[in-house]
Backbone as a printed PyTorch tensor [residue, N CA C, xyz], in Angstrom:
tensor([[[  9.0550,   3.4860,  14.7470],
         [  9.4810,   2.1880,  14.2470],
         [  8.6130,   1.8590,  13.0170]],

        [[  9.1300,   1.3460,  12.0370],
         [  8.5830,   1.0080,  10.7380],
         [  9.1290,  -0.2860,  10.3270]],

        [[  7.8500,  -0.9970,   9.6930],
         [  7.8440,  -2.1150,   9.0700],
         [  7.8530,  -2.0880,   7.5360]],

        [[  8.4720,  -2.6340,   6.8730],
         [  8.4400,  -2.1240,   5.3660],
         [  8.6660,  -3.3420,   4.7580]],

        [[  7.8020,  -4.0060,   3.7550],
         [  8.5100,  -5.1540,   2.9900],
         [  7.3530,  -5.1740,   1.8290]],

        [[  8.3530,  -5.6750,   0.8700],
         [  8.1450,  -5.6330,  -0.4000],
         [  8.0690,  -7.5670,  -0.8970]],

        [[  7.5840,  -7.7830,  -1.1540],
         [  7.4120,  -9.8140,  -1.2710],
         [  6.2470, -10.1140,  -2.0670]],

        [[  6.6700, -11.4900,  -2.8210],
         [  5.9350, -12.3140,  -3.1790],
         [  5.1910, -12.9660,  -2.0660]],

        [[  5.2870, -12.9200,  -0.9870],
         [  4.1790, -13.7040,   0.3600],
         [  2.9490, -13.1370,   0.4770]],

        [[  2.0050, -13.7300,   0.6550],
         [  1.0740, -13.6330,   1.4120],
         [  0.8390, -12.5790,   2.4590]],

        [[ -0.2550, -11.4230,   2.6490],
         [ -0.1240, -10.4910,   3.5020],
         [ -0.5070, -11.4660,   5.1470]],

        [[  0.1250, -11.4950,   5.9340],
         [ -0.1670, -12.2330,   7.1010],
         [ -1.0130, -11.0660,   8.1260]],

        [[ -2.0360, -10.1440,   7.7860],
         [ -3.1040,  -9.3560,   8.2340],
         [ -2.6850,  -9.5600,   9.9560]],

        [[ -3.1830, -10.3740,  10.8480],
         [ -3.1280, -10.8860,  11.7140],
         [ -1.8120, -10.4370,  12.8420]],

        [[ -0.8640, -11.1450,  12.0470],
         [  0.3800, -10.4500,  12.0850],
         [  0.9320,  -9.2480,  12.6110]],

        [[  0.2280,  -8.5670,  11.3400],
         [  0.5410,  -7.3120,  11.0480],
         [ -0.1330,  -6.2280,  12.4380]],

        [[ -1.4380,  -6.8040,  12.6190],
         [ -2.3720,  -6.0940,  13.1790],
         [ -1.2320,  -6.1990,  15.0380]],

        [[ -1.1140,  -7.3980,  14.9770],
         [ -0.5300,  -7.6750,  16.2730],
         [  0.5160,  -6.7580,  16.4890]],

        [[  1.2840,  -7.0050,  15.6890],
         [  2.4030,  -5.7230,  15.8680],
         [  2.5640,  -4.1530,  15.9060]],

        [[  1.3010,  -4.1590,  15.1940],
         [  1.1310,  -2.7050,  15.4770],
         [  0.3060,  -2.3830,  16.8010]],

        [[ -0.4980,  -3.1650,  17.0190],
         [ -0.5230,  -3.2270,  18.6820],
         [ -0.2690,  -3.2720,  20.0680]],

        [[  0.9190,  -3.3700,  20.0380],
         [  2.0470,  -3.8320,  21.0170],
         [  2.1240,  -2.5480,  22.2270]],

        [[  1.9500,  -1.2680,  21.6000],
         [  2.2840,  -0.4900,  22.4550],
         [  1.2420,   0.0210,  23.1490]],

        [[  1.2150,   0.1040,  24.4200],
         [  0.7350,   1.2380,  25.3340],
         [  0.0790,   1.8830,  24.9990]],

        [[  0.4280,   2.7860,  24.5860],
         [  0.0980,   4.2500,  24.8650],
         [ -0.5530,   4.4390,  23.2620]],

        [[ -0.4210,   3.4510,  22.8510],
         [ -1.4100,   3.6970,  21.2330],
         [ -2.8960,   3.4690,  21.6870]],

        [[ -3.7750,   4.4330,  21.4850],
         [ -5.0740,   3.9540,  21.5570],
         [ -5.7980,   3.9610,  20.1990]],

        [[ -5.0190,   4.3630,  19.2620],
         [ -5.6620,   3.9930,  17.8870],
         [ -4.6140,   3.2820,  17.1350]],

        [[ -4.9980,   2.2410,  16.1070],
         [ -4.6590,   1.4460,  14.8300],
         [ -5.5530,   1.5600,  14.1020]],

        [[ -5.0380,   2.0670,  12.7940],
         [ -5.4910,   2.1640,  11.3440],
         [ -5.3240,   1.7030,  10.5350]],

        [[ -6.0190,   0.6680,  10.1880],
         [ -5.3000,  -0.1090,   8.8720],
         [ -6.2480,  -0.1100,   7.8650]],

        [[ -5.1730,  -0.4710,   6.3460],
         [ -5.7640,  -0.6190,   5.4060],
         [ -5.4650,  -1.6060,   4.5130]],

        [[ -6.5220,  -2.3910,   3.9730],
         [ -5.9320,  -3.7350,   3.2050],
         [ -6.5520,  -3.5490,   1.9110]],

        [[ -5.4990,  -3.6240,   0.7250],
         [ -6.0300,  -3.3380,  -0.9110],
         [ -6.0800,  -4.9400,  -1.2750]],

        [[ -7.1610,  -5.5610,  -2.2220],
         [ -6.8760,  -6.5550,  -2.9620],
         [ -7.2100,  -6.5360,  -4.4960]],

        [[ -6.9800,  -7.2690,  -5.2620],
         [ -6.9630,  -7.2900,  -6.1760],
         [ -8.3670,  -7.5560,  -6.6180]],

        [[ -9.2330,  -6.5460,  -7.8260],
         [-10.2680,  -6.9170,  -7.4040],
         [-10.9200,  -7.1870,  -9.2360]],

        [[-11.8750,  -8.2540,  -9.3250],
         [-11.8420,  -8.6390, -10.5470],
         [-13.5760,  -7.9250, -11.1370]],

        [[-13.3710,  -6.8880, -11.7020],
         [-15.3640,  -6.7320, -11.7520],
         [-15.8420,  -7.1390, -13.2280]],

        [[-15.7210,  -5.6720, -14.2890],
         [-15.7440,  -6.0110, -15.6270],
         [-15.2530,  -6.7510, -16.0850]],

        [[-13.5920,  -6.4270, -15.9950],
         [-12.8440,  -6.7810, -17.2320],
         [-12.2330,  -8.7960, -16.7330]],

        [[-12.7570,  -9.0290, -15.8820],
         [-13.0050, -10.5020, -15.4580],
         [-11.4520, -10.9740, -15.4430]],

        [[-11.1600,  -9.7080, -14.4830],
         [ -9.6520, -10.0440, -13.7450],
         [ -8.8480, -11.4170, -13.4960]],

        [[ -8.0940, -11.5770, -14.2730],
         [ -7.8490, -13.3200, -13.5040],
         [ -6.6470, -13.0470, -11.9600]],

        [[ -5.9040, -12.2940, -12.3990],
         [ -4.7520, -11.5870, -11.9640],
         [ -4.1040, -10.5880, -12.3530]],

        [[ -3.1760, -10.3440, -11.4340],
         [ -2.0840,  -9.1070, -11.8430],
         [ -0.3970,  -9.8930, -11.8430]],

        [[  0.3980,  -9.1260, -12.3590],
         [  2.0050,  -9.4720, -11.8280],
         [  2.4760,  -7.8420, -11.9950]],

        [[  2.6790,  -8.0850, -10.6630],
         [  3.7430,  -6.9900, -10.5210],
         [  5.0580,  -6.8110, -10.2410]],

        [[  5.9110,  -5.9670, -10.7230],
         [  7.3120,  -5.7190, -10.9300],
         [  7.6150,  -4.5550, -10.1950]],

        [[  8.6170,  -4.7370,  -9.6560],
         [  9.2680,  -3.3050,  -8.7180],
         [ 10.6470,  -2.8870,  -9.1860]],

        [[ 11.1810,  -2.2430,  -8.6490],
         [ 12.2330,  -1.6340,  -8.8780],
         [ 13.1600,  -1.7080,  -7.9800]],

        [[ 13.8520,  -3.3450,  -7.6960],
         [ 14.3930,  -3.7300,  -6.0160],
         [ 15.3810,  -3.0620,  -5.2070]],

        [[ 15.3660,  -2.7730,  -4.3320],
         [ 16.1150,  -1.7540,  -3.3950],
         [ 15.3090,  -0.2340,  -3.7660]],

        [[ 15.2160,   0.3080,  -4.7640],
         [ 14.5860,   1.5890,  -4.8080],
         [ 13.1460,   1.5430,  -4.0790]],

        [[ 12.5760,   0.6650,  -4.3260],
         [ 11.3310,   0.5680,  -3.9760],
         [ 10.8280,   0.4450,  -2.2710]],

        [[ 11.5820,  -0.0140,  -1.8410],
         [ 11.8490,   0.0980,  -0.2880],
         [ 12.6970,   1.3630,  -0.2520]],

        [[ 13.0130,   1.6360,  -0.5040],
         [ 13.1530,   3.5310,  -0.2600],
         [ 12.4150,   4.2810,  -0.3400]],

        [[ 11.6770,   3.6980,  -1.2450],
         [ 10.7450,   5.1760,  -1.7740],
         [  9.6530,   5.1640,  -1.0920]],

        [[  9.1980,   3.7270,  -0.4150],
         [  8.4660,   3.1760,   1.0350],
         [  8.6980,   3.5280,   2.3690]],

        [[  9.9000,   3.7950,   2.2990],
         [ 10.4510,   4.5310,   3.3890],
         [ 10.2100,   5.8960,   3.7800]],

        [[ 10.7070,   6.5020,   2.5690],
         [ 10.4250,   7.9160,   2.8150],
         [  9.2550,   8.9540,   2.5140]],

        [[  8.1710,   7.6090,   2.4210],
         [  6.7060,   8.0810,   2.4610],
         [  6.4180,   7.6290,   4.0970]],

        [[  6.7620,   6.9040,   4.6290],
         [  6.8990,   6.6640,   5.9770],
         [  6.9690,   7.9410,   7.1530]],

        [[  8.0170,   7.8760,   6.7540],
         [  9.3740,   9.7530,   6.9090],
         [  8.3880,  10.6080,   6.8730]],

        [[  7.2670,  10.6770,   5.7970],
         [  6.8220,  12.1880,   5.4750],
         [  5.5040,  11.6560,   6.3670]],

        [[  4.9320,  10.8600,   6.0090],
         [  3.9010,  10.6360,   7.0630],
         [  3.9060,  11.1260,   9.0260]],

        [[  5.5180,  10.7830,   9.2570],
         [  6.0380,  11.0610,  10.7960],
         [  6.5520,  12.3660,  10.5210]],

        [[  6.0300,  13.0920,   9.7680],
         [  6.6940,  14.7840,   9.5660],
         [  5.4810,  15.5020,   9.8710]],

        [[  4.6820,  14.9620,   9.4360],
         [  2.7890,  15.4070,   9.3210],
         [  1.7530,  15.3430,  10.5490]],

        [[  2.4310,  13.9100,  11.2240],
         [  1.4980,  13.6750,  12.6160],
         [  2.1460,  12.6330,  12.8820]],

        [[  1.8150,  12.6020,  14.5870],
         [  2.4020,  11.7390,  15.2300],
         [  2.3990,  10.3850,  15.8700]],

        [[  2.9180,   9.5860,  15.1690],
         [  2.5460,   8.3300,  14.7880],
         [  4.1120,   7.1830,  15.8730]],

        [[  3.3960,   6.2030,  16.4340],
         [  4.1140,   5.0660,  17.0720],
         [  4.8330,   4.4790,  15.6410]],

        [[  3.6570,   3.6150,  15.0540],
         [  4.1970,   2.7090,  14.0390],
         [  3.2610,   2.5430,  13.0080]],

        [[  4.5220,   2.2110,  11.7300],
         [  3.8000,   2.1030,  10.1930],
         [  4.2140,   0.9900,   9.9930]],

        [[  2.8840,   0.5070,   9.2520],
         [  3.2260,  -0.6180,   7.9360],
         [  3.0800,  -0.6770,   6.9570]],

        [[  4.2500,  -0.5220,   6.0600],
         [  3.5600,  -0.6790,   4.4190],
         [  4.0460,  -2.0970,   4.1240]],

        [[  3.1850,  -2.6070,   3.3240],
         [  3.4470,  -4.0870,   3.0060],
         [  3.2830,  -4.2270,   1.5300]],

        [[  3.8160,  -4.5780,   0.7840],
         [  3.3370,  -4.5840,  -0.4090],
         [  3.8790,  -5.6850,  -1.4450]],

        [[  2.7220,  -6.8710,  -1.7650],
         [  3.1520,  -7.7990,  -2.8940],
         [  3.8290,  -7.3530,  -4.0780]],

        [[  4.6190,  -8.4400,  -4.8950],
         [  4.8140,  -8.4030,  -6.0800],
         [  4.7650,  -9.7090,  -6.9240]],

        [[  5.0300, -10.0940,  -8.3290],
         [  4.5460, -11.1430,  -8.5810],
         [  3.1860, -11.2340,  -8.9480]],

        [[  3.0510, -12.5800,  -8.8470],
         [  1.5960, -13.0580,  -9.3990],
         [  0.6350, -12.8720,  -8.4050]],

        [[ -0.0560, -11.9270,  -8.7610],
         [ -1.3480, -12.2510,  -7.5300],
         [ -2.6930, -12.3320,  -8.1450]],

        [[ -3.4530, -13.0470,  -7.4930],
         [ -4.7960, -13.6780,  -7.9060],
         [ -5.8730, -12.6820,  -7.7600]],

        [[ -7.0280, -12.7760,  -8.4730],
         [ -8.4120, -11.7220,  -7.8110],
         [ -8.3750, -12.2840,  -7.0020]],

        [[ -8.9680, -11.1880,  -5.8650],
         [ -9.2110, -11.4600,  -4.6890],
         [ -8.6050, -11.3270,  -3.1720]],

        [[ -6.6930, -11.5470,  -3.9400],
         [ -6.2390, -12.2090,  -3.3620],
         [ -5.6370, -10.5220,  -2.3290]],

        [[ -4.6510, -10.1930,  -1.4080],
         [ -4.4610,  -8.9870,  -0.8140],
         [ -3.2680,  -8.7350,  -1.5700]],

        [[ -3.2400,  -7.3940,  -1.6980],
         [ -2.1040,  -6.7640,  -2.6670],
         [ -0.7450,  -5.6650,  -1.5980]],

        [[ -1.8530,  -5.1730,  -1.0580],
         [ -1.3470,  -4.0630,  -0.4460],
         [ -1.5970,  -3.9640,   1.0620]],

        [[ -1.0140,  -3.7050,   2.3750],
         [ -0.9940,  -3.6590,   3.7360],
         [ -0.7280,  -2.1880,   4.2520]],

        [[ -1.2390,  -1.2880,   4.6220],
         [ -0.8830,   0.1020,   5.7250],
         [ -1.4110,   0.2240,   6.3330]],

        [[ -0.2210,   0.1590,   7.9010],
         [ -1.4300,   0.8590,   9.3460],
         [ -0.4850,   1.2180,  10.0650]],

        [[ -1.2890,   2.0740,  10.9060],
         [ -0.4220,   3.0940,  11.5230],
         [ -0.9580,   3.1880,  12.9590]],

        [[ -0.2030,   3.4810,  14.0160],
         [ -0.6710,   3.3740,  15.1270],
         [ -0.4590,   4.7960,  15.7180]],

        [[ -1.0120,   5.1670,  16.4500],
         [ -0.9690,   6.6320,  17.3680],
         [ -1.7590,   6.5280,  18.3170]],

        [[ -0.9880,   7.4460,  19.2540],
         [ -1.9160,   8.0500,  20.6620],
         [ -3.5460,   8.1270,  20.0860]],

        [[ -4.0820,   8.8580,  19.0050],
         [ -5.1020,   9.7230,  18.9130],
         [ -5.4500,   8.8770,  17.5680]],

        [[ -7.0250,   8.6200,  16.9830],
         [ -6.9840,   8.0810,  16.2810],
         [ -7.0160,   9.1250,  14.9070]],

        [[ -7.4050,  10.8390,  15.1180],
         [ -7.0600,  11.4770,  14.0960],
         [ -5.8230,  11.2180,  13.2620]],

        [[ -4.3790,  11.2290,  13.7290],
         [ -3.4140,  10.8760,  13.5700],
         [ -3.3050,   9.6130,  12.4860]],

        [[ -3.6930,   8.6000,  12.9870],
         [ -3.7800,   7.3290,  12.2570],
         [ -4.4370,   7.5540,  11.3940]],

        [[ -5.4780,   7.8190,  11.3690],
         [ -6.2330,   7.8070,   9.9840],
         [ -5.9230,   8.4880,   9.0170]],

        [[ -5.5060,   9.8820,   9.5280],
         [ -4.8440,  10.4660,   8.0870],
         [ -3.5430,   9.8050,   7.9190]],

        [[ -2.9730,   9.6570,   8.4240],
         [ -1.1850,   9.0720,   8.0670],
         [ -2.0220,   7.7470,   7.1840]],

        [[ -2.7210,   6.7440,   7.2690],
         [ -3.1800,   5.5950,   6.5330],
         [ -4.0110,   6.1600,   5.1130]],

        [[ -4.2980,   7.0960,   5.3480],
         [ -4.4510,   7.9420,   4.0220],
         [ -3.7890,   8.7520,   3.3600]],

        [[ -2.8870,   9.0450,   3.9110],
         [ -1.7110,   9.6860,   3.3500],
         [ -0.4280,   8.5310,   2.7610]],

        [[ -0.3540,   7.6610,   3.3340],
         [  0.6020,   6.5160,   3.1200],
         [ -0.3630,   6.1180,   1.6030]],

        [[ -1.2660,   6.2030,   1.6490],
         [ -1.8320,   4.8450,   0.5390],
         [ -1.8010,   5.7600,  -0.5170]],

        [[ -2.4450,   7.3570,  -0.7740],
         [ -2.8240,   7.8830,  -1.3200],
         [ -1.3300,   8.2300,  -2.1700]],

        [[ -0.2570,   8.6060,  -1.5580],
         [  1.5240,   8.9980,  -1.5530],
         [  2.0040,   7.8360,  -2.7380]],

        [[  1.4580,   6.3520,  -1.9380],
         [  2.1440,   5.1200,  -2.3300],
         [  1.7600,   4.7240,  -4.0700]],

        [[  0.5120,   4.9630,  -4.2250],
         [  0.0070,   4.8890,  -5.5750],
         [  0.4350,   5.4170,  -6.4360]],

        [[  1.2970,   6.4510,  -6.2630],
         [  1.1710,   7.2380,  -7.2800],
         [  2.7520,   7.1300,  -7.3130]],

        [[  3.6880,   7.2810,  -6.1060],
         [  4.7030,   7.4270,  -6.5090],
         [  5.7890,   6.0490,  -5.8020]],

        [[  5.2440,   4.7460,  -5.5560],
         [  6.5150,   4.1220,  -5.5820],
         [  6.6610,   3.7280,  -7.1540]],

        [[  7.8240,   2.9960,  -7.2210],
         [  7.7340,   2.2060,  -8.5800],
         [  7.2670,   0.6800,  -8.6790]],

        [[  6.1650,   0.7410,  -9.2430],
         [  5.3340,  -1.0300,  -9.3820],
         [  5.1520,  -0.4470, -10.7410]],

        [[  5.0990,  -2.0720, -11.3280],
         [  4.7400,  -1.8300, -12.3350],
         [  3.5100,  -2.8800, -12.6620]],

        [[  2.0070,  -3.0090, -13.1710],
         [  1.3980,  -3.9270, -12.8400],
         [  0.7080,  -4.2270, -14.2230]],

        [[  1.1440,  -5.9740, -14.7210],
         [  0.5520,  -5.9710, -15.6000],
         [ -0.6550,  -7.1500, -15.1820]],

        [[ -2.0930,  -6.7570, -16.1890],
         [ -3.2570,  -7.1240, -16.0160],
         [ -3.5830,  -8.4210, -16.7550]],

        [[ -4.0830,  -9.5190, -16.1120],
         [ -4.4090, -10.9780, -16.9370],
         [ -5.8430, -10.6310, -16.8160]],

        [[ -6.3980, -11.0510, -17.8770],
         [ -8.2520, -10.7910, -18.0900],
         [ -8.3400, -11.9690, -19.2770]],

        [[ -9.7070, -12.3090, -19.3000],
         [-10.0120, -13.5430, -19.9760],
         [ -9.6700, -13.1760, -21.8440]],

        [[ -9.2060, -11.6170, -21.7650],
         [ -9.3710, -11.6340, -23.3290],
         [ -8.0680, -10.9330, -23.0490]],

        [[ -6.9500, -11.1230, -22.5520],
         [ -5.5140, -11.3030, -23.0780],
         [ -4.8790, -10.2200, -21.5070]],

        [[ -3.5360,  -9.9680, -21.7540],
         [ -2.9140,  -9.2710, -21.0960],
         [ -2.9260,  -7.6210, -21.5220]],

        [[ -2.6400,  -6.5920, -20.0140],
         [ -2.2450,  -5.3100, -20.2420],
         [ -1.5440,  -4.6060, -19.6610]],

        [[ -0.6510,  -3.6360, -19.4970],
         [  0.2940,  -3.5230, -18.5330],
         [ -0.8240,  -1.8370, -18.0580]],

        [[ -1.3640,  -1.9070, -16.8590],
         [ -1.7090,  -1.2610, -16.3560],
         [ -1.4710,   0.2920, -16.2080]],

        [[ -1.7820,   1.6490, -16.6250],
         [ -1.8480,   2.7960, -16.3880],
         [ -2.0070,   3.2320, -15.1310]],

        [[ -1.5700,   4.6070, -14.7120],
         [ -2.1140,   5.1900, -13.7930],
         [ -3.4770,   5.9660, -13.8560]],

        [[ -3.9610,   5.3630, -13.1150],
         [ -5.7200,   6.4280, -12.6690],
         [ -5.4090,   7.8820, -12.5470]],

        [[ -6.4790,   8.1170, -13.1540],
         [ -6.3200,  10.2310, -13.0980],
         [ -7.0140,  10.5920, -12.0380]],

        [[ -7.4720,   9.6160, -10.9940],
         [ -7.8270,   9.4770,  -9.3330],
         [ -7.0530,   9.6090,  -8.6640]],

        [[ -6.0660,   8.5830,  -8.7190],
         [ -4.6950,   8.4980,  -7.9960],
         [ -3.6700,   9.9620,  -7.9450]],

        [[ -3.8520,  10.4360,  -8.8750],
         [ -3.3980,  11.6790,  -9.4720],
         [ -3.9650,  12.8490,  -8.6770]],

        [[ -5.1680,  12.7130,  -8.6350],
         [ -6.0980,  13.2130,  -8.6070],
         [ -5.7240,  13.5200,  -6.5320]],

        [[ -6.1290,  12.5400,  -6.1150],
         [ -5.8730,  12.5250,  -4.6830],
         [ -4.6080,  12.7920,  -4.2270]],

        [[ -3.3790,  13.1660,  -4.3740],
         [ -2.1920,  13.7780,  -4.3760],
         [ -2.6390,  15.4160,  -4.1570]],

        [[ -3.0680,  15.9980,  -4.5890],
         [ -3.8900,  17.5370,  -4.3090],
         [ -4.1740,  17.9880,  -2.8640]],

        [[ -4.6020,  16.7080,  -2.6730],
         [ -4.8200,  17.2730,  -0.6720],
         [ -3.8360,  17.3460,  -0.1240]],

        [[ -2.6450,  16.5900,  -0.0410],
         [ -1.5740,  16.2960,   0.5370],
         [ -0.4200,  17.6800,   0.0470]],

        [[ -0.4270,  18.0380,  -0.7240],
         [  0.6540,  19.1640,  -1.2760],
         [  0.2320,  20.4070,  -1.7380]]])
């Protein structure tokens, strides 16, 4: 079972955590929470843009490949769009399994998958103007283990 949503809301953490808890026979949950984070360049925010309906697909079937890899109860990918603040949470994945090996790589495999290949597009507010954000040669970079 998979949870998937793409929104301008608020990550409801809490929530999230609850539901992936529900079952039995899970003795591990893995989660991971990204926020927006302001250091140097004195971040005010981000806005991000998706690609609607594709983008919950392409969430999906990183889901898919995650339950191809190890064996997992339940995923969450959660992921803002819009205006979001420093600070504020951007991104939601957790995964539940029997075993907590399982979870942890699938929550690293989901995040590591998600960066690089859904479609967001994120542009950057900083005190000395706007930028529409690049991809990291990290992000890139961490794709190598997985394939």
């Amino acid at each position: 079972m998979d949870l998937i949503n793409v929104s301008e809301q608020p990550i409801d953490v809490n929530k999230l955590n609850d539901w992936l808890s529900q079952l039995p026979q899970d003795g591990a949950i893995v989660t991971f929470m990204g926020k927006v984070r302001s250091i140097e360049k004195q971040t005010i925010n981000l806005f991000l843009e998706h690609y609607a309906g594709m983008t919950e697909k392409v969430l999906a079937n990183i889901a898919d490949q995650a339950r191809e890899r190890w064996q997992l109860s339940r995923i969450a990918i959660i992921h803002r769009i819009g205006e979001i603040n420093a600070n504020e949470q951007i991104v939601f994945v957790g995964a539940s399994s029997a075993h907590r090996s399982d979870a942890f790589s699938a929550a690293e495999f989901i995040m590591d998958i998600l960066k690089s290949e859904a479609p967001f597009w994120k542009k950057e507010r900083t005190m000395q103007g706007e930028r529409w954000v690049e991809a990291k040669k990290t992000d890139k970079e961490a794709l190598k283990k997985w394939y």
